[in-house]
Amino acid sequence: MTGTARPSTAHRVGVVAVAGTALSGLLAAGLLAPSATAGPPEHTPTPAPHSPVTALQQELDALVRDDGYPGALAAVSDVHGRVRDLTAGVGDLATGAPVPRDGQVRIASNTKTFTATVVLQLVGEGRVGLDEPVETYLPGLVRGEGIDGRQITVRQLLQHTSGIPDYDELLVPEWLASGLTRFYEPHDALALGLSRPALFPPGTDFEYSNTNYTLAGLVVQQVTGRPVGEEITRRIIEPLGLRATYWPGEGEQEIRGRHPHTYFPLDRENPLPVDPGTPLTDVTDQDVSMGWAAGALVSSPRDLLRFDQALVDGELLTPDLLAEMQDTVPADGTVLRGQEEYGLGLQTYTLSCGGVAWGHGGDIPGAHTRNAVTSDGRGAVVVVTGEPTTEEQAVRLEETIDTAICG
């Protein structure tokens, strides 16, 4: 691990703060308003489990029972390569249909790991330099107050040390007001990110920003001459046989395969701050173009688990490039509890049973994903189909990953 960036001084609530392409920072920034009703029921302790699978099922049941998520689904693997699919709650509040095992969901910021992997493959091919200025690939594009693409490297984009602000704060309110149906070109989001002053000089700090990955996607397109979604598909999705994973087409709002419905307390007239007391709206159908290379992908728990394991096992990157990806900087307030380091689109997760797991996580209205894997084959992906509205709920969701891996 490297100490090239000093720890961020802006501590944020873990889950909601980093993972989401749509909701990053809303809870921590006070944009999720406190409910006018009493708080959630006290979290019921679960019996001591006999295996990680049993423990995780108990945790999923507790998330639905105590924290009010409509449904939850997961995939968990052990050191022998066995993968189990788990569900809890209902997949459709209107019909009471069960949550489909290994159903498709929007994986939001987990897309960043796919994008970073493609960039690193291009590095391996000699077509991109990690420490080359962004200006080399996108001449004249990255300019703003204190922002200059001649001073920002590709590595700094992937590691969120560029100092470029996130576009979410400006874009999310209008996206929510549109009912999550507005279409955005990548340059729409980029313009919003570049309209604000730099957060710090490049390479001196860490601040999670979706704008970084919009630029990374544009670098991929400039170098390859093909859409970033096409590159992710041909370089990762197809070789790994990820049949439930895809990049949505332009204007595509429905999920193609079996999936749970997802829900969000949406008030289109007053979208922010989000009030947990607002009745839930079915937000399964969304236009996720606002996430693009930072958050557009649809996948399933098994597919995402397969991708994470393939990445950490070296199936997608050479050892030297994987080492670059896992060379981390301090990243205060990241996605998972105990996760304090960020590499190139990949984060560390400190396990209670010892050692470190690698993953990312992703938040989008109605779907919150937590995922991490170890080098010995253990791993898990957990998805809930509603919103964590308190820090305590966010922490409990994070802790399911430790439960799944450690028991």
Coordinates of N, CA and C in Angstrom, one line a residue, residues 101-281:
R101 N -34.2 -16.0 -7.2 CA -32.8 -16.3 -6.9 C -31.9 -15.9 -8.0
D102 N -30.8 -15.2 -7.7 CA -29.8 -14.7 -8.6 C -30.5 -13.8 -9.6
G103 N -31.5 -13.0 -9.2 CA -32.1 -12.1 -10.1 C -31.2 -10.9 -10.5
Q104 N -31.6 -10.3 -11.6 CA -30.8 -9.2 -12.1 C -31.1 -7.9 -11.4
V105 N -30.1 -7.1 -11.1 CA -30.2 -5.8 -10.4 C -29.2 -4.8 -11.1
R106 N -29.5 -3.6 -10.8 CA -28.5 -2.5 -11.2 C -27.4 -2.5 -10.2
I107 N -26.2 -2.7 -10.7 CA -25.0 -2.8 -9.7 C -24.3 -1.5 -9.5
A108 N -24.8 -0.4 -10.2 CA -24.3 1.0 -9.9 C -22.8 1.1 -9.9
S109 N -22.2 1.5 -8.9 CA -20.8 1.9 -8.9 C -19.9 0.7 -9.0
N110 N -20.4 -0.6 -8.9 CA -19.5 -1.7 -9.2 C -19.1 -1.6 -10.7
T111 N -19.8 -0.9 -11.5 CA -19.4 -0.6 -12.9 C -18.0 0.0 -12.9
K112 N -17.6 0.7 -11.9 CA -16.3 1.4 -11.9 C -15.2 0.3 -12.0
T113 N -15.4 -0.8 -11.3 CA -14.3 -1.9 -11.3 C -14.2 -2.4 -12.7
F114 N -15.3 -2.6 -13.4 CA -15.2 -3.1 -14.8 C -14.5 -2.0 -15.7
T115 N -14.8 -0.8 -15.5 CA -14.2 0.3 -16.3 C -12.7 0.3 -16.0
A116 N -12.3 0.3 -14.8 CA -10.9 0.3 -14.4 C -10.2 -0.9 -15.0
T117 N -10.8 -2.0 -15.0 CA -10.2 -3.2 -15.5 C -9.9 -3.1 -17.0
V118 N -10.8 -2.5 -17.8 CA -10.6 -2.2 -19.2 C -9.4 -1.2 -19.4
V119 N -9.4 -0.2 -18.6 CA -8.3 0.8 -18.7 C -7.0 0.1 -18.4
L120 N -6.9 -0.8 -17.4 CA -5.7 -1.5 -17.1 C -5.3 -2.5 -18.2
Q121 N -6.3 -3.1 -18.8 CA -5.9 -3.9 -20.0 C -5.3 -3.1 -21.1
L122 N -5.8 -1.9 -21.3 CA -5.2 -1.0 -22.3 C -3.8 -0.6 -21.9
V123 N -3.6 -0.4 -20.6 CA -2.2 -0.2 -20.2 C -1.3 -1.3 -20.5
G124 N -1.8 -2.5 -20.3 CA -1.0 -3.7 -20.6 C -0.7 -3.9 -22.1
E125 N -1.6 -3.3 -23.0 CA -1.4 -3.3 -24.4 C -0.6 -2.2 -24.9
G126 N -0.1 -1.3 -24.0 CA 0.7 -0.2 -24.4 C 0.0 0.9 -25.0
R127 N -1.4 1.0 -24.8 CA -2.2 2.0 -25.5 C -2.6 3.1 -24.5
V128 N -2.4 2.9 -23.2 CA -2.7 3.9 -22.2 C -1.6 3.8 -21.2
G129 N -1.2 5.0 -20.7 CA -0.2 5.1 -19.6 C -0.8 5.5 -18.3
L130 N -0.7 4.7 -17.3 CA -1.3 5.1 -16.0 C -0.9 6.5 -15.5
D131 N 0.4 6.8 -15.7 CA 0.9 8.1 -15.2 C 1.0 9.1 -16.3
E132 N 0.3 8.9 -17.4 CA 0.2 9.9 -18.5 C -0.9 10.9 -18.2
P133 N -0.7 12.2 -18.5 CA -1.7 13.1 -18.3 C -3.0 12.8 -19.1
V134 N -4.1 13.1 -18.5 CA -5.4 12.8 -19.2 C -5.4 13.6 -20.5
E135 N -4.7 14.7 -20.6 CA -4.6 15.6 -21.8 C -4.1 14.8 -23.0
T136 N -3.3 13.8 -22.8 CA -2.7 13.0 -23.8 C -3.9 12.3 -24.7
Y137 N -4.9 11.9 -24.0 CA -6.0 11.2 -24.6 C -7.3 12.0 -24.9
L138 N -7.4 13.1 -24.1 CA -8.6 14.0 -24.2 C -8.1 15.4 -24.3
P139 N -7.4 15.8 -25.3 CA -6.8 17.1 -25.4 C -7.8 18.2 -25.3
G140 N -7.6 19.2 -24.4 CA -8.4 20.4 -24.2 C -9.7 20.2 -23.5
L141 N -10.0 18.9 -23.1 CA -11.4 18.7 -22.6 C -11.5 19.0 -21.1
V142 N -10.4 18.7 -20.4 CA -10.5 18.7 -18.9 C -9.9 20.1 -18.4
R143 N -10.8 21.0 -18.3 CA -10.5 22.4 -17.9 C -11.6 22.9 -16.9
G144 N -11.1 23.6 -15.9 CA -12.1 24.2 -15.0 C -11.3 25.0 -14.0
E145 N -12.0 25.5 -13.0 CA -11.3 26.3 -12.0 C -10.4 25.4 -11.1
G146 N -9.1 25.5 -11.3 CA -8.1 24.7 -10.6 C -8.0 23.3 -11.2
I147 N -8.7 23.1 -12.3 CA -8.7 21.7 -13.0 C -8.0 21.8 -14.3
D148 N -7.0 21.0 -14.6 CA -6.3 21.0 -15.8 C -5.9 19.6 -16.2
G149 N -6.4 19.1 -17.3 CA -6.1 17.8 -17.7 C -4.6 17.5 -18.0
R150 N -3.8 18.6 -18.1 CA -2.4 18.4 -18.3 C -1.7 18.1 -17.0
Q151 N -2.4 18.3 -15.9 CA -1.8 18.0 -14.5 C -2.4 16.8 -13.9
I152 N -3.4 16.2 -14.5 CA -4.1 15.0 -13.9 C -3.8 13.8 -14.7
T153 N -3.4 12.7 -14.0 CA -3.1 11.5 -14.7 C -4.2 10.5 -14.7
V154 N -4.1 9.5 -15.6 CA -5.1 8.5 -15.7 C -5.2 7.7 -14.3
R155 N -4.1 7.5 -13.7 CA -4.1 6.8 -12.4 C -5.0 7.6 -11.4
Q156 N -4.8 8.9 -11.4 CA -5.6 9.8 -10.4 C -7.1 9.7 -10.7
L157 N -7.4 9.6 -11.9 CA -8.9 9.4 -12.2 C -9.4 8.1 -11.6
L158 N -8.7 7.0 -11.8 CA -9.1 5.7 -11.3 C -9.1 5.6 -9.8
Q159 N -8.2 6.4 -9.2 CA -8.0 6.3 -7.7 C -8.8 7.4 -7.0
H160 N -9.5 8.3 -7.7 CA -10.2 9.4 -7.1 C -9.3 10.3 -6.3
T161 N -8.1 10.6 -6.9 CA -7.2 11.5 -6.3 C -7.0 12.7 -7.2
S162 N -7.9 12.9 -8.2 CA -7.7 14.0 -9.2 C -8.1 15.3 -8.7
G163 N -8.9 15.4 -7.7 CA -9.5 16.6 -7.2 C -10.7 17.1 -8.0
I164 N -11.1 16.4 -9.0 CA -12.3 16.8 -9.8 C -13.5 16.5 -9.0
P165 N -14.4 17.5 -8.9 CA -15.7 17.3 -8.1 C -16.6 16.3 -8.7
D166 N -17.5 15.8 -7.9 CA -18.5 14.8 -8.4 C -19.7 15.6 -9.0
Y167 N -20.2 15.1 -10.0 CA -21.4 15.8 -10.7 C -22.7 15.5 -9.9
D168 N -22.7 14.5 -9.0 CA -24.0 14.0 -8.4 C -24.8 15.1 -7.8
E169 N -24.1 16.0 -7.0 CA -24.8 17.0 -6.2 C -25.7 17.9 -7.1
L170 N -25.2 18.1 -8.3 CA -25.9 19.0 -9.3 C -26.9 18.2 -10.1
L171 N -26.6 16.9 -10.4 CA -27.4 16.2 -11.4 C -28.5 15.4 -10.7
V172 N -28.3 14.8 -9.5 CA -29.2 13.9 -8.9 C -30.6 14.6 -8.7
P173 N -30.7 15.8 -8.2 CA -32.0 16.4 -8.0 C -32.9 16.4 -9.2
E174 N -32.3 16.8 -10.4 CA -33.2 16.8 -11.6 C -33.5 15.4 -12.1
W175 N -32.6 14.5 -11.9 CA -32.8 13.1 -12.3 C -34.0 12.5 -11.5
L176 N -33.9 12.8 -10.2 CA -35.0 12.3 -9.3 C -36.3 12.9 -9.7
A177 N -36.3 14.2 -10.0 CA -37.5 15.0 -10.3 C -38.1 14.5 -11.6
S178 N -37.3 13.9 -12.5 CA -37.8 13.3 -13.8 C -38.4 12.0 -13.6
G179 N -38.4 11.5 -12.3 CA -38.8 10.1 -12.1 C -37.8 9.1 -12.5
L180 N -36.5 9.5 -12.5 CA -35.4 8.6 -12.9 C -35.5 8.2 -14.4
T181 N -36.0 9.0 -15.2 CA -36.2 8.6 -16.6 C -35.4 9.5 -17.6
R182 N -34.8 10.6 -17.1 CA -34.1 11.5 -17.9 C -32.8 10.9 -18.5
F183 N -32.6 11.1 -19.8 CA -31.4 10.6 -20.5 C -30.3 11.7 -20.4
Y184 N -29.1 11.2 -20.1 CA -27.9 12.1 -20.1 C -26.8 11.6 -21.0
E185 N -26.2 12.5 -21.8 CA -25.0 12.1 -22.5 C -23.8 12.2 -21.5
P186 N -22.7 11.5 -21.7 CA -21.6 11.6 -20.8 C -21.1 13.0 -20.6
H187 N -21.1 13.8 -21.7 CA -20.6 15.2 -21.6 C -21.5 16.1 -20.8
D188 N -22.8 15.7 -20.7 CA -23.7 16.5 -19.8 C -23.2 16.4 -18.3
A189 N -23.0 15.1 -17.9 CA -22.5 14.9 -16.5 C -21.1 15.5 -16.3
L190 N -20.2 15.4 -17.3 CA -18.9 15.9 -17.2 C -18.9 17.4 -17.1
A191 N -19.8 18.1 -17.8 CA -19.8 19.5 -17.7 C -20.2 20.0 -16.3
L192 N -21.1 19.3 -15.7 CA -21.5 19.6 -14.3 C -20.3 19.4 -13.4
G193 N -19.6 18.3 -13.5 CA -18.4 18.1 -12.6 C -17.4 19.1 -12.8
L194 N -17.2 19.6 -14.0 CA -16.1 20.6 -14.3 C -16.6 22.0 -14.0
S195 N -17.8 22.2 -13.7 CA -18.4 23.5 -13.4 C -18.0 24.0 -12.0
R196 N -17.5 23.1 -11.2 CA -17.2 23.5 -9.8 C -15.7 23.5 -9.6
P197 N -15.2 24.3 -8.7 CA -13.8 24.4 -8.4 C -13.2 23.1 -8.0
A198 N -11.9 22.9 -8.3 CA -11.2 21.7 -7.9 C -11.2 21.6 -6.4
L199 N -11.3 20.3 -5.9 CA -11.4 20.1 -4.5 C -10.0 20.2 -3.8
F200 N -8.9 19.8 -4.5 CA -7.6 19.9 -4.0 C -6.6 19.6 -5.2
P201 N -5.3 20.0 -5.1 CA -4.4 19.7 -6.2 C -4.3 18.2 -6.5
P202 N -4.2 17.8 -7.7 CA -4.1 16.4 -8.1 C -3.1 15.6 -7.3
G203 N -3.5 14.4 -6.8 CA -2.6 13.6 -6.1 C -2.3 13.9 -4.6
T204 N -3.0 14.9 -4.1 CA -2.7 15.3 -2.7 C -3.8 14.8 -1.7
D205 N -4.9 14.2 -2.2 CA -6.0 13.8 -1.3 C -6.8 12.8 -2.0
F206 N -7.9 12.3 -1.3 CA -8.8 11.4 -1.9 C -10.2 11.9 -1.8
E207 N -11.0 11.9 -2.8 CA -12.4 12.3 -2.8 C -13.1 11.6 -3.9
Y208 N -14.0 10.7 -3.5 CA -14.8 9.9 -4.5 C -15.6 10.8 -5.4
S209 N -15.5 10.5 -6.7 CA -16.1 11.4 -7.7 C -16.5 10.6 -8.9
N210 N -17.8 10.5 -9.3 CA -18.2 9.8 -10.5 C -17.6 10.5 -11.7
T211 N -17.3 11.8 -11.7 CA -16.8 12.5 -12.8 C -15.5 11.8 -13.3
N212 N -14.7 11.3 -12.3 CA -13.4 10.6 -12.7 C -13.7 9.5 -13.7
Y213 N -14.7 8.7 -13.4 CA -15.0 7.5 -14.2 C -15.7 7.9 -15.5
T214 N -16.4 9.0 -15.6 CA -16.9 9.5 -16.9 C -15.7 9.8 -17.8
L215 N -14.7 10.4 -17.2 CA -13.5 10.7 -18.0 C -12.7 9.4 -18.3
A216 N -12.7 8.4 -17.4 CA -12.0 7.2 -17.7 C -12.7 6.5 -18.9
G217 N -14.1 6.5 -18.9 CA -14.8 5.9 -20.0 C -14.5 6.6 -21.3
L218 N -14.4 7.9 -21.3 CA -14.1 8.7 -22.5 C -12.7 8.4 -23.0
V219 N -11.7 8.1 -22.1 CA -10.4 7.7 -22.5 C -10.4 6.4 -23.2
V220 N -11.2 5.4 -22.7 CA -11.4 4.1 -23.3 C -11.9 4.3 -24.7
Q221 N -12.9 5.1 -24.9 CA -13.5 5.3 -26.2 C -12.6 6.0 -27.2
Q222 N -11.8 7.0 -26.7 CA -10.9 7.7 -27.5 C -9.8 6.7 -28.0
V223 N -9.3 5.9 -27.2 CA -8.2 5.0 -27.5 C -8.6 3.9 -28.4
T224 N -9.8 3.3 -28.1 CA -10.2 2.1 -28.9 C -11.1 2.4 -30.1
G225 N -11.7 3.6 -30.1 CA -12.6 3.9 -31.2 C -13.9 3.2 -31.0
R226 N -14.2 2.6 -29.9 CA -15.5 1.9 -29.7 C -16.1 2.3 -28.4
P227 N -17.5 2.2 -28.2 CA -18.1 2.6 -27.0 C -17.6 1.8 -25.8
V228 N -17.5 2.5 -24.6 CA -17.0 1.8 -23.5 C -17.8 0.6 -23.1
G229 N -19.1 0.6 -23.3 CA -19.9 -0.5 -23.0 C -19.6 -1.7 -23.8
E230 N -19.3 -1.4 -25.1 CA -18.8 -2.5 -26.0 C -17.5 -3.1 -25.6
E231 N -16.6 -2.3 -25.1 CA -15.3 -2.8 -24.6 C -15.5 -3.6 -23.4
I232 N -16.3 -3.2 -22.5 CA -16.6 -4.0 -21.3 C -17.2 -5.3 -21.6
T233 N -18.1 -5.3 -22.6 CA -18.7 -6.5 -23.0 C -17.8 -7.5 -23.6
R234 N -16.9 -7.1 -24.6 CA -16.1 -8.0 -25.3 C -14.8 -8.4 -24.5
R235 N -14.4 -7.6 -23.6 CA -13.2 -7.8 -22.8 C -13.5 -8.6 -21.5
I236 N -14.7 -8.4 -20.9 CA -15.0 -9.0 -19.6 C -16.2 -9.8 -19.6
I237 N -17.3 -9.3 -20.0 CA -18.6 -10.0 -19.9 C -18.6 -11.3 -20.7
E238 N -18.2 -11.2 -22.0 CA -18.3 -12.4 -22.8 C -17.2 -13.4 -22.4
P239 N -15.9 -13.0 -22.2 CA -14.9 -14.0 -21.9 C -15.3 -14.8 -20.6
L240 N -15.9 -14.1 -19.6 CA -16.2 -14.7 -18.3 C -17.6 -15.5 -18.4
G241 N -18.3 -15.3 -19.4 CA -19.6 -16.0 -19.5 C -20.6 -15.4 -18.6
L242 N -20.6 -14.1 -18.4 CA -21.5 -13.4 -17.5 C -22.9 -13.2 -18.2
R243 N -23.7 -14.2 -18.2 CA -24.9 -14.2 -19.0 C -26.0 -13.2 -18.4
A244 N -25.9 -12.9 -17.2 CA -26.9 -12.0 -16.6 C -26.4 -10.5 -16.6
T245 N -25.2 -10.3 -17.1 CA -24.6 -8.9 -17.0 C -24.7 -8.3 -18.4
Y246 N -25.1 -7.0 -18.4 CA -25.1 -6.3 -19.7 C -25.1 -4.8 -19.4
W247 N -24.7 -4.1 -20.5 CA -24.7 -2.6 -20.5 C -26.0 -2.2 -21.2
P248 N -26.8 -1.5 -20.5 CA -28.1 -1.1 -21.1 C -27.9 -0.2 -22.4
G249 N -28.8 -0.5 -23.4 CA -28.8 0.4 -24.6 C -29.3 1.8 -24.3
E250 N -29.1 2.7 -25.2 CA -29.5 4.0 -25.1 C -31.0 4.1 -24.9
G251 N -31.5 4.7 -23.8 CA -32.9 4.8 -23.6 C -33.6 3.6 -23.0
E252 N -32.8 2.5 -22.8 CA -33.4 1.3 -22.2 C -33.6 1.4 -20.7
Q253 N -34.8 1.3 -20.2 CA -35.1 1.5 -18.8 C -35.5 0.2 -18.1
E254 N -36.0 -0.8 -18.8 CA -36.4 -2.0 -18.2 C -35.3 -3.0 -18.0
I255 N -35.3 -3.8 -17.0 CA -34.3 -4.8 -16.8 C -34.8 -6.0 -17.6
R256 N -33.8 -6.6 -18.3 CA -34.2 -7.6 -19.4 C -34.6 -9.0 -18.8
G257 N -34.0 -9.5 -17.8 CA -34.3 -10.8 -17.3 C -35.1 -10.8 -16.0
R258 N -35.1 -12.0 -15.3 CA -35.7 -12.1 -14.0 C -35.1 -11.2 -13.0
H259 N -35.9 -10.5 -12.3 CA -35.4 -9.5 -11.4 C -36.4 -9.1 -10.3
P260 N -35.9 -8.7 -9.1 CA -36.8 -8.2 -8.1 C -37.2 -6.8 -8.4
H261 N -38.3 -6.3 -8.0 CA -38.7 -4.9 -8.1 C -37.9 -4.1 -7.0
T262 N -37.6 -2.9 -7.3 CA -36.8 -2.1 -6.3 C -37.6 -0.8 -6.0
Y263 N -37.4 -0.3 -4.8 CA -38.3 0.7 -4.3 C -37.5 1.9 -3.6
F264 N -38.1 3.1 -3.7 CA -37.4 4.3 -3.2 C -38.5 5.3 -2.8
P265 N -38.3 6.0 -1.7 CA -39.2 7.0 -1.2 C -39.1 8.3 -2.1
L266 N -39.8 8.3 -3.2 CA -39.6 9.3 -4.3 C -40.7 10.4 -4.2
D267 N -40.3 11.6 -4.0 CA -41.3 12.8 -4.1 C -40.7 13.6 -5.3
R268 N -41.3 13.5 -6.4 CA -40.8 14.2 -7.6 C -40.9 15.7 -7.5
E269 N -41.9 16.2 -6.7 CA -42.0 17.7 -6.5 C -40.9 18.2 -5.6
N270 N -40.5 17.4 -4.6 CA -39.5 17.8 -3.7 C -38.5 16.7 -3.5
P271 N -37.7 16.4 -4.5 CA -36.9 15.1 -4.4 C -35.8 15.1 -3.4
L272 N -35.3 16.3 -3.0 CA -34.3 16.4 -1.9 C -34.7 17.5 -1.0
P273 N -34.4 17.2 0.3 CA -33.8 16.0 0.9 C -34.8 14.9 0.8
V274 N -34.3 13.7 0.7 CA -35.1 12.5 0.7 C -35.7 12.2 2.1
D275 N -37.0 12.1 2.1 CA -37.7 11.9 3.4 C -38.1 10.4 3.5
P276 N -37.5 9.6 4.4 CA -37.9 8.2 4.5 C -39.3 7.9 4.7
G277 N -40.1 8.9 5.2 CA -41.5 8.8 5.4 C -42.3 8.8 4.2
T278 N -41.7 9.2 3.1 CA -42.5 9.3 1.8 C -42.8 7.9 1.4
P279 N -44.1 7.7 0.9 CA -44.4 6.3 0.4 C -43.5 5.8 -0.7
L280 N -43.2 4.5 -0.6 CA -42.3 3.9 -1.6 C -42.9 3.9 -3.0
T281 N -42.0 4.2 -4.0 CA -42.3 4.2 -5.4 C -41.5 3.0 -6.0

